[in-house]
């Protein structure tokens, strides 16, 4: 963010000095003002998404602002293709309105003035944002619109996401090709080159993430916590770590999680595999399980009957290495994130 702020400020400062006959300090101040205006435009663009989502009962957790765009985090997906389409087009519509207003201001203000120059740049930036974001490829807004269209035609949200993701990769390659052509023709400012390359890289990564999430979504129905969760072997508080591991091996359940229980037999903590790995084997007879365990209240919980979508949402909201699986007040198992990843993405290598 800081790097982009510097790049855009320097680029615009050079333009402002040429157009308005300003000194170095004045040019940089105008450039910084332009950056602030861009952020304001991005905020209004994202508010278009956020307010439309709330209009249809979808909660908004937050808005992330960047000079290259923004991101509105919603608490759930759109319930229908129509709602998805309306939410996706709301942002570009706001940018188009801002661009039209800035065009009108550019025509009304005297040429060669600071106001005219800022209005012109805001007009160009908002019109470009509106058009570019409307391109039909994820992670752009036009990609979300394409996903809604494919979803409506096929009745398969995941297929819509995957199609829009592959089109998004094509858009990223097209952006890269445009950068190459402009560079060969020397029509691109040196400082603009890394900025546009970053745009192409961001598009490629965002499209790839969309394709990945579509493939994961297709396998969510396979999530069955009763089968996926590892058993819990209860060990009393104060038990040496080496002894707890010996009991687990002797029981023939080397993959079982170790649960620390109190005098009443209630599970109060879970032994953390990462902490265990940090203890040298020769010290494990002298280290109690309590010292390498996490209190149960600090471990995210999942009810035994949770479906794949709820499990994935919990993982997104509370990232961690393991999750307690409960049936009422009882701990019946532990879900390891590596096991879930292996189920949802069998082609990817995971560490157990």
Coordinates of N, CA, C and O in Angstrom, one line a residue, residues 42-126:
X42 N -12.7 4.5 -4.3 CA -12.7 3.0 -4.1 C -13.7 2.7 -3.0 O -14.5 1.7 -3.0
X43 N -13.7 3.6 -1.9 CA -14.6 3.3 -0.8 C -16.0 3.4 -1.2 O -16.9 2.6 -0.9
X44 N -16.4 4.4 -2.1 CA -17.7 4.6 -2.5 C -18.1 3.4 -3.4 O -19.3 2.9 -3.4
X45 N -17.2 2.9 -4.2 CA -17.4 1.7 -5.1 C -17.8 0.5 -4.2 O -18.8 -0.2 -4.5
X46 N -17.0 0.3 -3.1 CA -17.2 -0.9 -2.3 C -18.5 -0.7 -1.5 O -19.2 -1.6 -1.1
X47 N -18.8 0.6 -1.1 CA -20.1 0.8 -0.4 C -21.3 0.5 -1.3 O -22.3 0.0 -0.8
X48 N -21.1 0.6 -2.6 CA -22.2 0.2 -3.5 C -22.5 -1.3 -3.3 O -23.6 -1.7 -3.2
X49 N -21.4 -2.1 -3.3 CA -21.5 -3.6 -3.0 C -22.2 -3.8 -1.7 O -23.1 -4.6 -1.5
X50 N -21.6 -3.1 -0.6 CA -22.0 -3.4 0.7 C -23.5 -3.1 1.0 O -24.2 -3.9 1.6
X51 N -23.9 -1.9 0.5 CA -25.3 -1.5 0.8 C -26.3 -2.4 0.0 O -27.4 -2.6 0.5
X52 N -25.9 -2.8 -1.2 CA -26.8 -3.7 -1.9 C -26.9 -5.0 -1.3 O -27.9 -5.6 -1.2
X53 N -25.7 -5.5 -0.8 CA -25.8 -6.8 0.0 C -26.7 -6.7 1.2 O -27.5 -7.6 1.4
X54 N -26.6 -5.6 1.9 CA -27.4 -5.5 3.1 C -28.9 -5.3 2.7 O -29.7 -5.7 3.5
X55 N -29.1 -4.7 1.6 CA -30.5 -4.6 1.1 C -31.1 -5.9 1.0 O -32.4 -6.1 1.2
X56 N -30.4 -7.0 0.7 CA -30.9 -8.3 0.5 C -30.6 -9.2 1.7 O -30.6 -10.4 1.5
X57 N -30.3 -8.6 2.8 CA -30.2 -9.4 4.0 C -28.9 -10.1 4.2 O -28.7 -11.0 5.1
X58 N -27.8 -9.7 3.5 CA -26.5 -10.3 3.6 C -25.6 -9.4 4.5 O -25.4 -8.2 4.1
X59 N -25.1 -9.8 5.6 CA -24.3 -9.0 6.4 C -23.0 -8.7 5.8 O -22.4 -9.5 5.0
X60 N -22.4 -7.6 6.2 CA -21.1 -7.2 5.7 C -20.1 -7.0 6.9 O -20.4 -6.3 7.9
X61 N -19.1 -7.8 6.9 CA -18.1 -7.8 8.0 C -17.1 -6.7 7.9 O -16.6 -6.2 8.9
X62 N -16.8 -6.2 6.7 CA -15.8 -5.1 6.6 C -15.5 -4.9 5.2 O -15.8 -5.6 4.2
X63 N -14.8 -3.7 4.9 CA -14.3 -3.3 3.6 C -12.8 -3.1 3.7 O -12.4 -2.4 4.6
X64 N -12.1 -3.7 2.8 CA -10.7 -3.5 2.7 C -10.4 -2.6 1.5 O -10.8 -2.9 0.4
X65 N -9.6 -1.5 1.7 CA -9.3 -0.5 0.7 C -7.9 -0.7 0.2 O -7.0 -0.8 1.0
X66 N -7.7 -0.7 -1.1 CA -6.4 -0.6 -1.7 C -6.5 0.3 -2.9 O -7.6 0.5 -3.5
X67 N -5.3 0.8 -3.4 CA -5.3 1.7 -4.5 C -5.7 0.9 -5.8 O -6.3 1.5 -6.7
X68 N -5.4 -0.4 -5.8 CA -5.8 -1.1 -7.0 C -7.2 -1.6 -7.0 O -7.7 -2.2 -7.9
X69 N -7.9 -1.3 -5.9 CA -9.3 -1.7 -5.8 C -9.6 -1.9 -4.3 O -8.9 -1.5 -3.4
X70 N -10.7 -2.7 -4.1 CA -11.1 -2.9 -2.7 C -11.8 -4.3 -2.6 O -11.9 -5.0 -3.6
X71 N -12.2 -4.6 -1.4 CA -12.8 -5.9 -1.2 C -13.8 -5.8 -0.1 O -13.5 -5.3 1.0
X72 N -15.1 -6.2 -0.4 CA -16.1 -6.2 0.6 C -16.4 -7.6 1.1 O -16.7 -8.5 0.3
X73 N -16.1 -7.8 2.4 CA -16.3 -9.2 3.0 C -17.7 -9.4 3.5 O -18.1 -8.6 4.4
X74 N -18.4 -10.3 3.0 CA -19.8 -10.6 3.4 C -19.8 -11.8 4.2 O -19.0 -12.7 4.0
X75 N -20.9 -11.9 5.1 CA -20.9 -13.1 6.0 C -21.5 -14.4 5.3 O -21.4 -15.4 5.9
X76 N -22.0 -14.2 4.1 CA -22.4 -15.4 3.4 C -22.6 -15.1 1.9 O -22.6 -13.9 1.5
X77 N -22.7 -16.1 1.1 CA -22.8 -15.9 -0.4 C -24.3 -15.5 -0.7 O -25.2 -15.6 0.1
X78 N -24.4 -14.9 -1.9 CA -25.7 -14.5 -2.4 C -26.6 -15.7 -2.5 O -26.2 -16.8 -2.9
X79 N -27.9 -15.6 -2.1 CA -28.8 -16.8 -2.2 C -29.3 -17.2 -3.6 O -29.8 -18.2 -3.7
X80 N -29.1 -16.3 -4.5 CA -29.6 -16.6 -5.9 C -28.8 -15.8 -6.9 O -28.1 -14.9 -6.6
X81 N -28.8 -16.3 -8.2 CA -28.1 -15.6 -9.2 C -28.5 -14.1 -9.4 O -27.6 -13.3 -9.7
X82 N -29.8 -13.8 -9.2 CA -30.2 -12.5 -9.4 C -29.6 -11.5 -8.3 O -29.1 -10.4 -8.7
X83 N -29.6 -12.0 -7.1 CA -28.9 -11.1 -6.0 C -27.5 -11.0 -6.3 O -26.9 -9.9 -6.1
X84 N -26.8 -12.1 -6.7 CA -25.4 -12.0 -7.0 C -25.1 -11.0 -8.1 O -24.1 -10.2 -8.0
X85 N -26.0 -11.0 -9.1 CA -25.8 -10.1 -10.2 C -25.9 -8.6 -9.8 O -25.1 -7.8 -10.1
X86 N -26.9 -8.4 -9.0 CA -27.2 -7.0 -8.5 C -26.1 -6.5 -7.6 O -25.6 -5.3 -7.7
X87 N -25.6 -7.4 -6.7 CA -24.5 -7.0 -5.9 C -23.2 -6.7 -6.7 O -22.5 -5.7 -6.4
X88 N -22.9 -7.5 -7.6 CA -21.7 -7.4 -8.4 C -21.7 -6.1 -9.3 O -20.7 -5.5 -9.5
X89 N -22.9 -5.7 -9.8 CA -22.9 -4.6 -10.7 C -23.1 -3.3 -9.9 O -22.9 -2.2 -10.5
X90 N -23.4 -3.3 -8.6 CA -23.6 -2.1 -7.9 C -22.3 -1.3 -7.8 O -22.3 0.0 -7.9
X91 N -21.1 -1.9 -7.6 CA -19.9 -1.2 -7.5 C -19.5 -0.4 -8.8 O -19.3 0.8 -8.8
X92 N -19.5 -1.1 -10.0 CA -19.2 -0.4 -11.2 C -20.2 0.7 -11.5 O -19.9 1.7 -12.1
X93 N -21.5 0.5 -11.1 CA -22.5 1.5 -11.3 C -22.1 2.8 -10.5 O -22.3 3.9 -11.1
X94 N -21.7 2.6 -9.3 CA -21.2 3.8 -8.5 C -20.1 4.5 -9.2 O -20.0 5.7 -9.3
X95 N -19.1 3.7 -9.6 CA -17.9 4.3 -10.3 C -18.3 5.0 -11.6 O -17.8 6.1 -11.9
X96 N -19.3 4.5 -12.3 CA -19.7 5.1 -13.5 C -20.4 6.5 -13.2 O -20.2 7.5 -13.9
X97 N -21.2 6.5 -12.1 CA -21.8 7.8 -11.7 C -20.8 8.8 -11.3 O -20.9 10.0 -11.7
X98 N -19.8 8.3 -10.5 CA -18.7 9.2 -10.1 C -18.0 9.8 -11.3 O -17.6 10.9 -11.4
X99 N -17.7 8.9 -12.3 CA -17.0 9.3 -13.5 C -17.8 10.3 -14.3 O -17.2 11.3 -14.8
X100 N -19.1 10.1 -14.4 CA -19.9 11.0 -15.1 C -19.9 12.4 -14.4 O -19.9 13.4 -15.1
X101 N -20.0 12.4 -13.1 CA -20.0 13.6 -12.3 C -18.6 14.4 -12.5 O -18.6 15.6 -12.7
X102 N -17.5 13.6 -12.5 CA -16.2 14.2 -12.7 C -16.1 14.7 -14.1 O -15.4 15.8 -14.3
X103 N -16.6 14.0 -15.1 CA -16.6 14.5 -16.5 C -17.3 15.9 -16.6 O -16.8 16.8 -17.2
X104 N -18.5 15.9 -15.9 CA -19.2 17.2 -15.9 C -18.5 18.3 -15.3 O -18.4 19.5 -15.8
X105 N -17.8 18.0 -14.2 CA -17.0 19.0 -13.5 C -15.8 19.4 -14.4 O -15.4 20.6 -14.4
X106 N -15.2 18.5 -15.1 CA -14.1 18.8 -16.0 C -14.5 19.8 -17.1 O -13.8 20.8 -17.4
X107 N -15.7 19.6 -17.6 CA -16.2 20.5 -18.7 C -16.5 21.8 -18.1 O -16.5 22.8 -18.9
X108 N -17.0 21.9 -16.9 CA -17.4 23.2 -16.3 C -16.3 24.0 -15.8 O -16.4 25.3 -15.8
X109 N -15.2 23.4 -15.3 CA -14.1 24.2 -14.7 C -13.2 24.7 -15.8 O -13.0 24.1 -16.9
X110 N -12.5 25.9 -15.5 CA -11.6 26.5 -16.5 C -10.4 25.6 -16.7 O -9.8 25.0 -15.7
X111 N -10.0 25.4 -17.9 CA -8.8 24.6 -18.2 C -7.5 25.2 -17.7 O -7.4 26.4 -17.6
X112 N -6.6 24.4 -17.3 CA -5.3 24.9 -16.7 C -5.3 25.2 -15.3 O -4.4 25.7 -14.7
X113 N -6.5 24.9 -14.6 CA -6.6 25.1 -13.1 C -6.4 23.8 -12.4 O -6.6 22.7 -13.0
X114 N -6.1 23.9 -11.1 CA -6.0 22.8 -10.3 C -7.2 21.9 -10.2 O -7.2 20.7 -10.3
X115 N -8.4 22.6 -10.1 CA -9.7 21.9 -10.0 C -10.0 21.2 -11.3 O -10.4 20.0 -11.2
X116 N -9.7 21.8 -12.4 CA -9.9 21.1 -13.7 C -9.0 19.9 -13.8 O -9.5 18.8 -14.3
X117 N -7.8 20.0 -13.4 CA -6.9 18.8 -13.5 C -7.3 17.7 -12.6 O -7.3 16.5 -13.1
X118 N -7.7 18.0 -11.4 CA -8.1 16.9 -10.5 C -9.4 16.3 -11.0 O -9.6 15.1 -10.9
X119 N -10.3 17.1 -11.4 CA -11.6 16.6 -12.0 C -11.4 15.7 -13.2 O -12.0 14.6 -13.3
X120 N -10.4 16.1 -14.0 CA -10.1 15.3 -15.2 C -9.5 13.9 -14.8 O -10.0 12.9 -15.3
X121 N -8.6 13.9 -13.9 CA -8.0 12.7 -13.4 C -9.0 11.7 -12.7 O -9.0 10.5 -12.9
X122 N -9.8 12.3 -11.9 CA -10.9 11.6 -11.2 C -11.9 11.0 -12.3 O -12.3 9.8 -12.1
X123 N -12.2 11.8 -13.3 CA -13.0 11.3 -14.3 C -12.4 10.1 -15.0 O -13.1 9.0 -15.2
X124 N -11.1 10.2 -15.4 CA -10.5 9.1 -16.1 C -10.4 7.9 -15.2 O -10.7 6.7 -15.6
X125 N -10.0 8.1 -13.9 CA -9.8 6.9 -13.0 C -11.1 6.2 -12.8 O -11.1 5.0 -12.8
X126 N -12.2 6.9 -12.5 CA -13.4 6.3 -12.2 C -14.0 5.6 -13.5 O -14.6 4.5 -13.3

